PDB file of N, CA and C in Angstrom:
ATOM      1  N   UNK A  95     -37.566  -6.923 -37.704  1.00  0.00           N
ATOM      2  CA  UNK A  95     -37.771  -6.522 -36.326  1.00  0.00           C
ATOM      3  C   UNK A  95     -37.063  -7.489 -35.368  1.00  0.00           C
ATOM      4  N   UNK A  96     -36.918  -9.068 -35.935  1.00  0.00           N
ATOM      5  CA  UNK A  96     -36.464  -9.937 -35.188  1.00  0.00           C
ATOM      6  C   UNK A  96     -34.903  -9.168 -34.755  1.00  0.00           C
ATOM      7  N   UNK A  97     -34.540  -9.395 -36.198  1.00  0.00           N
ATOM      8  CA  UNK A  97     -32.718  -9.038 -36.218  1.00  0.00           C
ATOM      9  C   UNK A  97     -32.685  -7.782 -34.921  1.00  0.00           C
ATOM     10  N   UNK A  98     -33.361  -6.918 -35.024  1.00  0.00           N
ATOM     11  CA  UNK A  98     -32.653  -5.428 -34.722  1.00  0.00           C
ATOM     12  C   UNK A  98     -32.993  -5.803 -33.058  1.00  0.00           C
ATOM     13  N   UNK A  99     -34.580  -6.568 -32.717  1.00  0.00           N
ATOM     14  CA  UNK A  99     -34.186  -6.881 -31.070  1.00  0.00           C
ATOM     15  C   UNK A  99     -32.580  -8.033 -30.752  1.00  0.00           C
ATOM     16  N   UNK A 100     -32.457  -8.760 -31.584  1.00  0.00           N
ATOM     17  CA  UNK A 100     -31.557  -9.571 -31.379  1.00  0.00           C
ATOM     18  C   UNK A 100     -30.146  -8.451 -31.170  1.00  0.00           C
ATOM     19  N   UNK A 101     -29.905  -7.917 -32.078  1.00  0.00           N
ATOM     20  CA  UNK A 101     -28.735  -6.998 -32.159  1.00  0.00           C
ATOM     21  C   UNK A 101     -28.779  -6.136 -31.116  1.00  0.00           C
ATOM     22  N   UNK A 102     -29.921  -5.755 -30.158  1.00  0.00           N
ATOM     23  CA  UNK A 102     -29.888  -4.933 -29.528  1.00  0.00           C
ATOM     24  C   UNK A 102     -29.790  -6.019 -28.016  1.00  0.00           C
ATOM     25  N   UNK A 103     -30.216  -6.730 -28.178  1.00  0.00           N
ATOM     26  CA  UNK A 103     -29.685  -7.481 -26.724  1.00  0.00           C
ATOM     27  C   UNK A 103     -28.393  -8.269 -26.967  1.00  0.00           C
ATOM     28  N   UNK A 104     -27.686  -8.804 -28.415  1.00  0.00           N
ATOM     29  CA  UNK A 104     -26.403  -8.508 -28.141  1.00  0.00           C
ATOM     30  C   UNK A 104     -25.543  -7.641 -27.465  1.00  0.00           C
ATOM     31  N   UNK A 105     -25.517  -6.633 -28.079  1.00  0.00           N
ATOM     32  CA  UNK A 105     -25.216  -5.333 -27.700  1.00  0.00           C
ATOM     33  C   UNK A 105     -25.034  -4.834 -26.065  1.00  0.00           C
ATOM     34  N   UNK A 106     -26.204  -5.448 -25.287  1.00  0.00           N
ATOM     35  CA  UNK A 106     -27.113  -5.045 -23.851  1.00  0.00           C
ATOM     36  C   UNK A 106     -26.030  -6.107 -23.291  1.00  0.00           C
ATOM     37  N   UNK A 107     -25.828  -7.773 -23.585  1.00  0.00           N
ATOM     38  CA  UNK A 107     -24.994  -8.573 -22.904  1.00  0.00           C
ATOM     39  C   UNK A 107     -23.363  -8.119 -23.275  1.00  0.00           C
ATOM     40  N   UNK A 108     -22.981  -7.686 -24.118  1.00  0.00           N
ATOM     41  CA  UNK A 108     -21.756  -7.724 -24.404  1.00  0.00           C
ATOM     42  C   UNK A 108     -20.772  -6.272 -23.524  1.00  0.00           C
ATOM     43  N   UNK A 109     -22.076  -5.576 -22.769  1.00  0.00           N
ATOM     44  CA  UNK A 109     -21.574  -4.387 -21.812  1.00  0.00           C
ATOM     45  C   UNK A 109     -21.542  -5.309 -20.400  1.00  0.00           C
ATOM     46  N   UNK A 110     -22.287  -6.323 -20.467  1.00  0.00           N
ATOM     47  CA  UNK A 110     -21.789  -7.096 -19.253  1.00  0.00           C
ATOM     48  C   UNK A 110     -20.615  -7.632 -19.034  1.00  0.00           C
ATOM     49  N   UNK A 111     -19.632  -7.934 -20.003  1.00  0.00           N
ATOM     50  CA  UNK A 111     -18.096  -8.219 -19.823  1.00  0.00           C
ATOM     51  C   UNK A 111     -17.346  -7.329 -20.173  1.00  0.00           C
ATOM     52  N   UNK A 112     -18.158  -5.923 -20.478  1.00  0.00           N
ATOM     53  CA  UNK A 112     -17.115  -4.980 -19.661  1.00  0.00           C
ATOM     54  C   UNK A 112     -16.661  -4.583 -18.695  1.00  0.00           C
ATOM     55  N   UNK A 113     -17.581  -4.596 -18.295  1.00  0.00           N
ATOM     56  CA  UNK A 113     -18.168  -4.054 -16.725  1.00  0.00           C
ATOM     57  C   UNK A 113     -17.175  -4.859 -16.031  1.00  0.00           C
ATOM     58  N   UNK A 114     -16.116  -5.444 -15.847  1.00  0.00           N
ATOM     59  CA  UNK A 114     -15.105  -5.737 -14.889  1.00  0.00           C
ATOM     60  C   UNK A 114     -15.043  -4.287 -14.251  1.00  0.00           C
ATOM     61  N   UNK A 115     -14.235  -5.183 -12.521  1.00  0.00           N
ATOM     62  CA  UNK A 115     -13.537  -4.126 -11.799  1.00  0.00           C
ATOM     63  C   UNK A 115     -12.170  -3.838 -12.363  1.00  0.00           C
ATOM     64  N   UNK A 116     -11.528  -2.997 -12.871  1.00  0.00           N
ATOM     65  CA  UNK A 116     -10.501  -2.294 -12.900  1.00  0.00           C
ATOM     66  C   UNK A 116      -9.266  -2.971 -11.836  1.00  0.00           C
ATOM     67  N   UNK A 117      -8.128  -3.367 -12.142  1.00  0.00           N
ATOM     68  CA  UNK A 117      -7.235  -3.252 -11.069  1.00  0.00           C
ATOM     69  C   UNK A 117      -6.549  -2.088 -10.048  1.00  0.00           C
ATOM     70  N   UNK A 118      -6.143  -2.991  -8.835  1.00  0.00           N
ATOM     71  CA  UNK A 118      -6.158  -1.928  -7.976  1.00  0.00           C
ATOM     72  C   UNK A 118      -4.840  -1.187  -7.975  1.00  0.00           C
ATOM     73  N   UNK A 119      -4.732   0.475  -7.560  1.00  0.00           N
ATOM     74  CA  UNK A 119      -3.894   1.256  -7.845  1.00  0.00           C
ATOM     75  C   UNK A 119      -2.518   0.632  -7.509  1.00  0.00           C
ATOM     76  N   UNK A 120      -1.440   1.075  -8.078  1.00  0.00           N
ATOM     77  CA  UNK A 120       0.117   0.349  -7.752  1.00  0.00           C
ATOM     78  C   UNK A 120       0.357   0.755  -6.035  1.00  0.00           C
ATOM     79  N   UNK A 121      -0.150   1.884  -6.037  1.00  0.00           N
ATOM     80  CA  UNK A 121       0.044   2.396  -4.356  1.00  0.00           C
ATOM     81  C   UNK A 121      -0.899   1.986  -3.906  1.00  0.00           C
ATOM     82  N   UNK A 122      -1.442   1.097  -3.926  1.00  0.00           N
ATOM     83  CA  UNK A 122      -2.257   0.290  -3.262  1.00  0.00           C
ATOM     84  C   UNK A 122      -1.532  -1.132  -1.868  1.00  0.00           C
ATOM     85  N   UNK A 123      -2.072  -1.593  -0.926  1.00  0.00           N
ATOM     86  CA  UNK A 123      -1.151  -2.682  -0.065  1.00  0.00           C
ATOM     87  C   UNK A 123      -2.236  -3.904  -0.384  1.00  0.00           C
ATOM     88  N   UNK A 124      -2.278  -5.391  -0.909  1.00  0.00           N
ATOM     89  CA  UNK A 124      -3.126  -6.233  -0.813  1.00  0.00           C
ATOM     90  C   UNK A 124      -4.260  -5.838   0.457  1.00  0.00           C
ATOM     91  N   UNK A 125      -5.302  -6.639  -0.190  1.00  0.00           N
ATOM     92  CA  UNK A 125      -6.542  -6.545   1.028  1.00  0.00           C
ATOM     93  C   UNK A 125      -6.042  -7.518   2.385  1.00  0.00           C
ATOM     94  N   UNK A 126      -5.028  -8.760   1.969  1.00  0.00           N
ATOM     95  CA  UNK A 126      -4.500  -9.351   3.430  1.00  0.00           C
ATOM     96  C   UNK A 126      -3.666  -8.347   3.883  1.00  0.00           C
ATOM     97  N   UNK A 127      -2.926  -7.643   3.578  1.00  0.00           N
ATOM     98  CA  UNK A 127      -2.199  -6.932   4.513  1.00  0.00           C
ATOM     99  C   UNK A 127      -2.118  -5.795   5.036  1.00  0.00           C
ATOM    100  N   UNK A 128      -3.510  -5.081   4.528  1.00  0.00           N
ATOM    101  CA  UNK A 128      -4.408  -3.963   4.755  1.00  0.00           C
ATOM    102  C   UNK A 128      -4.756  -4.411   6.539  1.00  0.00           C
ATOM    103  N   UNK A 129      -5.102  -5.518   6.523  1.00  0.00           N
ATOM    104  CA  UNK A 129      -5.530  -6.208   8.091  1.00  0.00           C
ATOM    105  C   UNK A 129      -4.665  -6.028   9.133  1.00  0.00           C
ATOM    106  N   UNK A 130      -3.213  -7.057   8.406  1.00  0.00           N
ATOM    107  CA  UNK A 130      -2.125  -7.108   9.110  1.00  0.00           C
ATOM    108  C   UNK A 130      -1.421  -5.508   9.654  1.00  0.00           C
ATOM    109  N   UNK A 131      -0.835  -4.353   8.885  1.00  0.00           N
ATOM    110  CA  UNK A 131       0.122  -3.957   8.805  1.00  0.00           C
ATOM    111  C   UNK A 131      -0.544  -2.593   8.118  1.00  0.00           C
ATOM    112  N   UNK A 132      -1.575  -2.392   8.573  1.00  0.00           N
ATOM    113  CA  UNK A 132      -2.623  -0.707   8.546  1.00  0.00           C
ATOM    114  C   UNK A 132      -1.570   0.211   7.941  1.00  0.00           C
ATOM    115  N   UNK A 133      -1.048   0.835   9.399  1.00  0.00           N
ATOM    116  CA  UNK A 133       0.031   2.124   8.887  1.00  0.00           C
ATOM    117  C   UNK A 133       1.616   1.602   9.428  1.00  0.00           C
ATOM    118  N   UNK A 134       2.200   1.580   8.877  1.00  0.00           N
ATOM    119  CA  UNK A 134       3.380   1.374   8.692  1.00  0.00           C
ATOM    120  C   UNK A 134       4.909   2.486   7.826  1.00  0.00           C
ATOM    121  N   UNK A 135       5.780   2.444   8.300  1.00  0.00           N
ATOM    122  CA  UNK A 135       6.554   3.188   7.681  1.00  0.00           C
ATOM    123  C   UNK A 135       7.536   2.397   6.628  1.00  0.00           C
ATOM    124  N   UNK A 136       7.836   2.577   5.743  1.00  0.00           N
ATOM    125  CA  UNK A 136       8.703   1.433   4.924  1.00  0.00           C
ATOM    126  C   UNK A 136       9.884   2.236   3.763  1.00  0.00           C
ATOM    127  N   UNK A 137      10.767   0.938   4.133  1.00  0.00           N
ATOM    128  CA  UNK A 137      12.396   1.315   3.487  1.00  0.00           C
ATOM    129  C   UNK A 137      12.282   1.138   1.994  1.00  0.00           C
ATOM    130  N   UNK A 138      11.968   1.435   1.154  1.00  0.00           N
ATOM    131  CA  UNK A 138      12.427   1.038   0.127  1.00  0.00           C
ATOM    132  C   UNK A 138      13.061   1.611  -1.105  1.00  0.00           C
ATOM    133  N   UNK A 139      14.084   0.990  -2.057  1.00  0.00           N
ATOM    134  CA  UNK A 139      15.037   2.032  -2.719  1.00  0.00           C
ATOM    135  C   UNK A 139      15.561   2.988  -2.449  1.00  0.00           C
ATOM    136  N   UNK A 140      16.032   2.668  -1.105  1.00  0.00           N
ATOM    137  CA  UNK A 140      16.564   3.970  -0.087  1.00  0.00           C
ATOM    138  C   UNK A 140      15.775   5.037  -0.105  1.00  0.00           C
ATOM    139  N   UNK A 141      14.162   4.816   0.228  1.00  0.00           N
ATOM    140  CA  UNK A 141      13.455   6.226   0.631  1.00  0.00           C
ATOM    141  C   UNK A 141      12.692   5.638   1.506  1.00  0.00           C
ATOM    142  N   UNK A 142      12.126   6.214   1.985  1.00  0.00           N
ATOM    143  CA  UNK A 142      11.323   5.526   3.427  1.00  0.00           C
ATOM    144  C   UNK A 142      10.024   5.751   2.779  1.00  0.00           C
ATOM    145  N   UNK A 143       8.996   5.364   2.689  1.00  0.00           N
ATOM    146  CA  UNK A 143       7.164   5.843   2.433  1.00  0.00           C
ATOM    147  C   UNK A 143       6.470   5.564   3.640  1.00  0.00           C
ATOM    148  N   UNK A 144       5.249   5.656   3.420  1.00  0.00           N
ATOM    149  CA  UNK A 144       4.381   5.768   4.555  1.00  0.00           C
ATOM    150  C   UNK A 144       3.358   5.220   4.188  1.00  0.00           C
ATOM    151  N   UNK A 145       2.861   4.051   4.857  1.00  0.00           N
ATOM    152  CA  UNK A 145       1.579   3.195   4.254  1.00  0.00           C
ATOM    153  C   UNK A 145       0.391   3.374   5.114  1.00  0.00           C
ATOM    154  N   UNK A 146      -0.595   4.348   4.878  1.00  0.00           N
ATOM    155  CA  UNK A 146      -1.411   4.650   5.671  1.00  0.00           C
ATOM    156  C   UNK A 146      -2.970   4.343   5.019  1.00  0.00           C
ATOM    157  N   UNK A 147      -3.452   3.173   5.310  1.00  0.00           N
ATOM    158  CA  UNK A 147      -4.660   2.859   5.074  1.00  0.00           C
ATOM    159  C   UNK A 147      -4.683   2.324   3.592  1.00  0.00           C
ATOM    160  N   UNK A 148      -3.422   1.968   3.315  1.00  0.00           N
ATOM    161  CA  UNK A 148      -3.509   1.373   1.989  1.00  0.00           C
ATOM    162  C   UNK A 148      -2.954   1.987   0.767  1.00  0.00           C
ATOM    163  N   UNK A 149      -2.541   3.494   1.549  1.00  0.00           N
ATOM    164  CA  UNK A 149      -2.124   4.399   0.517  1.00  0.00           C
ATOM    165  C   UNK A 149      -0.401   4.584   0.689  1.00  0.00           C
ATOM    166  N   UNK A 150       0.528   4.534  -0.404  1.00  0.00           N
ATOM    167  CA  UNK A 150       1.861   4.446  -0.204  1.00  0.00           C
ATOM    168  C   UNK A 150       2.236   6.277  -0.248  1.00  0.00           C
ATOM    169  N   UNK A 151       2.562   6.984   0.521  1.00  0.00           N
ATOM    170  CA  UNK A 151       3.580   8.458  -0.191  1.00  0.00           C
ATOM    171  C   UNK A 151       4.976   8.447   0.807  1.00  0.00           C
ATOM    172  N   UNK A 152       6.083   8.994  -0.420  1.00  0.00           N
ATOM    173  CA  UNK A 152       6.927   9.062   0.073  1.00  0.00           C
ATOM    174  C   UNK A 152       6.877  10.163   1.641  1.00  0.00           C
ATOM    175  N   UNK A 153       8.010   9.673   2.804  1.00  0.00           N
ATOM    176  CA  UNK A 153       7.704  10.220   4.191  1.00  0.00           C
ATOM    177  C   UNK A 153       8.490  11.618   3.879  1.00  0.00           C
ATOM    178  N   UNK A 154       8.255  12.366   3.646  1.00  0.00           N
ATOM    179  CA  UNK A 154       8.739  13.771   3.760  1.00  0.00           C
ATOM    180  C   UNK A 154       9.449  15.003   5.224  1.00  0.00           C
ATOM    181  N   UNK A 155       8.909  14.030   6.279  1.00  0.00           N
ATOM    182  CA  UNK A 155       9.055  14.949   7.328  1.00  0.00           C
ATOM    183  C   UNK A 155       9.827  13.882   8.579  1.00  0.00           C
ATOM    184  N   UNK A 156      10.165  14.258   9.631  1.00  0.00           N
ATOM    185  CA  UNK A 156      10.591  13.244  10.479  1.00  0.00           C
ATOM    186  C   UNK A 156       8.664  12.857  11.310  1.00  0.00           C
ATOM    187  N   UNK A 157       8.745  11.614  11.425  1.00  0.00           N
ATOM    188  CA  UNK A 157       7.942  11.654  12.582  1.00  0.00           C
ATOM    189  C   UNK A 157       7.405  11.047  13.664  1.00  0.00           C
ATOM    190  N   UNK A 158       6.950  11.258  14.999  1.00  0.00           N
ATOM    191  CA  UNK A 158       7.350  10.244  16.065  1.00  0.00           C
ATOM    192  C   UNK A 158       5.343  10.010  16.405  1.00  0.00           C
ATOM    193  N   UNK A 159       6.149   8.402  16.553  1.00  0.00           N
ATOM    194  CA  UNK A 159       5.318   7.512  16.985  1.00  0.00           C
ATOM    195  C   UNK A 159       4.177   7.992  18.233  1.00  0.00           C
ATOM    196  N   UNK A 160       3.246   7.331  19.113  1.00  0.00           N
ATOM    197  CA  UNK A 160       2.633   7.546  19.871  1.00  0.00           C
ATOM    198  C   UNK A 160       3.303   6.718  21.490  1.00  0.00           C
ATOM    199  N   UNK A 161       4.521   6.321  21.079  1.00  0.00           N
ATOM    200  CA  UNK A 161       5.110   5.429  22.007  1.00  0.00           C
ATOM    201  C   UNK A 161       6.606   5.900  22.266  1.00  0.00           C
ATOM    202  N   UNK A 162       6.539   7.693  21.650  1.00  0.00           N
ATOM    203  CA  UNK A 162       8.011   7.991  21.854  1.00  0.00           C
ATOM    204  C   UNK A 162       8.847   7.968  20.392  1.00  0.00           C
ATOM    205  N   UNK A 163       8.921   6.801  19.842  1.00  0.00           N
ATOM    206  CA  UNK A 163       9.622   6.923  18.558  1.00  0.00           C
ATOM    207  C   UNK A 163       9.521   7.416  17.203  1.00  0.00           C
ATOM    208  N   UNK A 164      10.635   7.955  17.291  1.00  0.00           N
ATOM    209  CA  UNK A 164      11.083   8.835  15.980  1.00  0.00           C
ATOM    210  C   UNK A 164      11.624   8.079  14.785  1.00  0.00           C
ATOM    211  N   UNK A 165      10.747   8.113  13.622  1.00  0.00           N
ATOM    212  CA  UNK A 165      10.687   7.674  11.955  1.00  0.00           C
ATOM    213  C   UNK A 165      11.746   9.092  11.551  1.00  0.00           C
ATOM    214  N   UNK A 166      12.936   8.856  11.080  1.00  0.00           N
ATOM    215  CA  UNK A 166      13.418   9.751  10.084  1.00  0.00           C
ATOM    216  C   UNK A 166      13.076   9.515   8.745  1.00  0.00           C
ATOM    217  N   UNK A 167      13.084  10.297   8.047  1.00  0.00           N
ATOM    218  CA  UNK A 167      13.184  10.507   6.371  1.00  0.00           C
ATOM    219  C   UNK A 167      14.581   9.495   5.576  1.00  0.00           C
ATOM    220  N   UNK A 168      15.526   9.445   6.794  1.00  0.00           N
ATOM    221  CA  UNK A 168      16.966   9.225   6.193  1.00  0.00           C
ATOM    222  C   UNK A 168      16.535   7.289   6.509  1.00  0.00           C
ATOM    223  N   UNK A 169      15.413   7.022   6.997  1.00  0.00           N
ATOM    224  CA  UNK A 169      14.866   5.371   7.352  1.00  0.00           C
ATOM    225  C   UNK A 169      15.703   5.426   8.721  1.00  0.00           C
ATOM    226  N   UNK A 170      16.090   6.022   9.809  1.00  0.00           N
ATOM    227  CA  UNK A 170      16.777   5.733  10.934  1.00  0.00           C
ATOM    228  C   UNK A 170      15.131   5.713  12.087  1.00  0.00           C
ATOM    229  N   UNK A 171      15.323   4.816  12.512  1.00  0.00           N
ATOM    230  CA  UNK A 171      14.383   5.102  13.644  1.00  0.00           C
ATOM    231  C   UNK A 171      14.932   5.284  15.206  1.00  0.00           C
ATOM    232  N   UNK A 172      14.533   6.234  15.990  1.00  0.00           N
ATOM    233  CA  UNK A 172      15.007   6.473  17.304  1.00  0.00           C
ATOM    234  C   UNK A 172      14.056   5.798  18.310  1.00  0.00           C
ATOM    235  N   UNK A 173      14.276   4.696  19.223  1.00  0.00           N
ATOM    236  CA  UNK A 173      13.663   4.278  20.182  1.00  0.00           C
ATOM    237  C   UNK A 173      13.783   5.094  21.268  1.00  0.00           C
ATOM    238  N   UNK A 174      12.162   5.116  22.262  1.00  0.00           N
ATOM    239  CA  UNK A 174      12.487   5.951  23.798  1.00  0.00           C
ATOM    240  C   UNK A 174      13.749   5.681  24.294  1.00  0.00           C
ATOM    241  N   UNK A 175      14.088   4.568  23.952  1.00  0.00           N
ATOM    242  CA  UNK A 175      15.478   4.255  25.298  1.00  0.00           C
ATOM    243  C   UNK A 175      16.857   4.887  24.644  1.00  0.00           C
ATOM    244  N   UNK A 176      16.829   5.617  23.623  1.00  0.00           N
ATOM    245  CA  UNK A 176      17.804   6.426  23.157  1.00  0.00           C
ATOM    246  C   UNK A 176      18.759   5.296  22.168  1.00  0.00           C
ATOM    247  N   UNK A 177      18.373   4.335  21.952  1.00  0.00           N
ATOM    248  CA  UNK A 177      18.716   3.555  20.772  1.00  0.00           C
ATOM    249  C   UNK A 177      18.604   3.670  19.492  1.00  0.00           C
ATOM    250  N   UNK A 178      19.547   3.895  18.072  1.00  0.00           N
ATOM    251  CA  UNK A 178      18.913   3.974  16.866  1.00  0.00           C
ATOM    252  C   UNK A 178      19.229   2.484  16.311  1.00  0.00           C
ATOM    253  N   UNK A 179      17.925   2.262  14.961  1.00  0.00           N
ATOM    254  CA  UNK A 179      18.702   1.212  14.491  1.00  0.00           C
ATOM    255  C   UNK A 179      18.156   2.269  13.105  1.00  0.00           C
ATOM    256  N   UNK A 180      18.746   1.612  11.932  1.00  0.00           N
ATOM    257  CA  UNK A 180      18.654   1.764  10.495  1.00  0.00           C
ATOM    258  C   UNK A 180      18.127   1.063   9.709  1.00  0.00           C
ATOM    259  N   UNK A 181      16.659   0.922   8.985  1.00  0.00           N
ATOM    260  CA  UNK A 181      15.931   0.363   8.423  1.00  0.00           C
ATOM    261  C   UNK A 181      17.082   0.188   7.152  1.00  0.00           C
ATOM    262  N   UNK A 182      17.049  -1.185   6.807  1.00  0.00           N
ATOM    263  CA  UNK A 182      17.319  -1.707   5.291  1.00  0.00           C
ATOM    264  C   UNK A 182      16.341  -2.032   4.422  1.00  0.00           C
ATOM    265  N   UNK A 183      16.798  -2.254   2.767  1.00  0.00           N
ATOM    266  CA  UNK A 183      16.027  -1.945   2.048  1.00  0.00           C
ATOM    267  C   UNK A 183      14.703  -3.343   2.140  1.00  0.00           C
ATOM    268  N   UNK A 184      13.582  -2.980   2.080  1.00  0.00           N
ATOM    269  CA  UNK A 184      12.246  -4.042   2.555  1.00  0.00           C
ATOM    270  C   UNK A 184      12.100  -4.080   4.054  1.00  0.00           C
ATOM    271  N   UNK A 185      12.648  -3.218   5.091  1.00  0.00           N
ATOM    272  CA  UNK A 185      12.054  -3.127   6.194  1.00  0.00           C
ATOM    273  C   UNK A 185      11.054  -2.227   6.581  1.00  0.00           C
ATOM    274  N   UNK A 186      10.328  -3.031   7.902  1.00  0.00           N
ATOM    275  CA  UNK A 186       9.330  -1.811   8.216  1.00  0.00           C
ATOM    276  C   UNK A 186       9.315  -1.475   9.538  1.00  0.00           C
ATOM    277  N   UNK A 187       8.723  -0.258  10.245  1.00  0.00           N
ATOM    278  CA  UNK A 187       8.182  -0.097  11.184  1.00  0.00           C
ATOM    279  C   UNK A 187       6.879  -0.114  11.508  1.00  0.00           C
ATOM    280  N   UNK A 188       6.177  -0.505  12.377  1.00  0.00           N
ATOM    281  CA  UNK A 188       4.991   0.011  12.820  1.00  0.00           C
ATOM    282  C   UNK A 188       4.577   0.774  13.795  1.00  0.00           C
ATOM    283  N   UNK A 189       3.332   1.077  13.948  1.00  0.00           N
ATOM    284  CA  UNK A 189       3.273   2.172  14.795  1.00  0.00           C
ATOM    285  C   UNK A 189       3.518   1.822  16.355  1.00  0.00           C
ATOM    286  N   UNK A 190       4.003   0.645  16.439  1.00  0.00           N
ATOM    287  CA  UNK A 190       3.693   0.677  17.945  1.00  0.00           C
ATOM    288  C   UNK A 190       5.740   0.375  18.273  1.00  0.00           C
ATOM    289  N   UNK A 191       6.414   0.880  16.860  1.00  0.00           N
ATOM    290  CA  UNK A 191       8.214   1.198  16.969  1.00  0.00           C
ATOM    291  C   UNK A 191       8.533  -0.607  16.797  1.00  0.00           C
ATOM    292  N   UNK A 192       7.966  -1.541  16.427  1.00  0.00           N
ATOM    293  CA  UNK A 192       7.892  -2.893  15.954  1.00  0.00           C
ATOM    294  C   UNK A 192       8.659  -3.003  14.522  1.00  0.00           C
ATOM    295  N   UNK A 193       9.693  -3.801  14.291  1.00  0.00           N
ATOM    296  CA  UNK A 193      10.097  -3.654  13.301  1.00  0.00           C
ATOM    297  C   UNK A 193      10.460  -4.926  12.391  1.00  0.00           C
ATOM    298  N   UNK A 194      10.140  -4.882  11.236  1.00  0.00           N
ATOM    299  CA  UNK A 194      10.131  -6.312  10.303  1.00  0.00           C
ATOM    300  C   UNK A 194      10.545  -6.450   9.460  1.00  0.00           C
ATOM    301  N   UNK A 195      10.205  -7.216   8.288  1.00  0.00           N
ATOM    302  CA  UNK A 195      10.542  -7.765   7.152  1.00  0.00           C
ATOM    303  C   UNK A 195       9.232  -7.440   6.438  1.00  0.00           C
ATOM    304  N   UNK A 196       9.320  -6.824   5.087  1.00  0.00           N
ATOM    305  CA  UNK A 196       7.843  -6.936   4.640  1.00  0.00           C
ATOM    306  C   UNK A 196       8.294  -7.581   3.577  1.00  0.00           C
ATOM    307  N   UNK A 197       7.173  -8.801   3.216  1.00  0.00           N
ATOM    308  CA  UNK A 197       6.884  -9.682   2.499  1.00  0.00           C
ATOM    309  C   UNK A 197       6.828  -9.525   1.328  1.00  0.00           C
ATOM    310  N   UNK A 198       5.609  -8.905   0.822  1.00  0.00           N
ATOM    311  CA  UNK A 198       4.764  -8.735  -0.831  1.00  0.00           C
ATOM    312  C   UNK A 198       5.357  -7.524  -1.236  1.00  0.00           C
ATOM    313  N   UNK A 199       5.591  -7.253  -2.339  1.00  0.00           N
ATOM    314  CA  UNK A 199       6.025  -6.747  -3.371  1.00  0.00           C
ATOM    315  C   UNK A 199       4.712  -5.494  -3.361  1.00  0.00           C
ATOM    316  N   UNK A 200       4.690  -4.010  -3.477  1.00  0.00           N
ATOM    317  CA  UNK A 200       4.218  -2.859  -4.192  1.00  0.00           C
ATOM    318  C   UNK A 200       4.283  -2.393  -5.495  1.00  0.00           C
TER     319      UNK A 200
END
C-alpha cells in the first residue's frame, strides 16, 4: 500500500514539470514592445505586415492612417503634405505616419 501511494504521488509531482507555459507564437511581438510600438506597419523581405496588438499578417490592402497617411502594400508610404518615402527592409511606420528602425527580430 506504501509503494502504490508513493507511485501515485510520484506520478501527481512529475505533472508539475509539465505544466510549463508553452512558447509564444512566432507572430507574436515581445511583451516590451507590445508597450512601445502597439500597431505598426512593417517592411520586411520585401512585404509589408501589419502588427496589430501583437499579431503579425501580411498588409493586403492599401491603408490610410488617422492623420491622412497612406500605407501601400508595395511598403511606400504617402504623407498629407504629398511626400512619398519607401520603407526598407526592417522599417516601420506607426500610426501616427512616424517612421523607424525596428530593433528585435520576429
Amino acid at each position: 500500500m506504501k509503494r502504490i501511494f508513493l507511485s501515485f504521488l510520484a506520478i501527481a509531482l512529475s505533472y508539475g514539470a509539465f505544466a510549463q507555459e508553452t512558447p509564444a507564437p512566432k507572430d507574436t511581438i515581445p511583451m516590451h514592445q507590445k508597450t512601445q510600438n502597439q500597431n505598426v506597419f512593417l517592411m520586411l523581405e520585401a512585404k509589408m505586415y501589419a502588427l496589430k496588438d501583437g499579431v503579425k499578417s501580411e498588409l493586403t490592402e492599401d491603408t490610410t492612417l488617422s492623420n491622412g497617411t497612406v500605407v501601400t502594400t508595395k511598403g511606400d508610404v504617402k504623407k498629407p503634405d504629398g511626400s512619398t518615402v519607401t520603407l526598407k527592409n526592417g522599417q516601420y511606420v506607426d500610426n501616427d505616419g512616424n517612421i523607424g528602425e525596428w530593433k528585435d527580430q520576429l
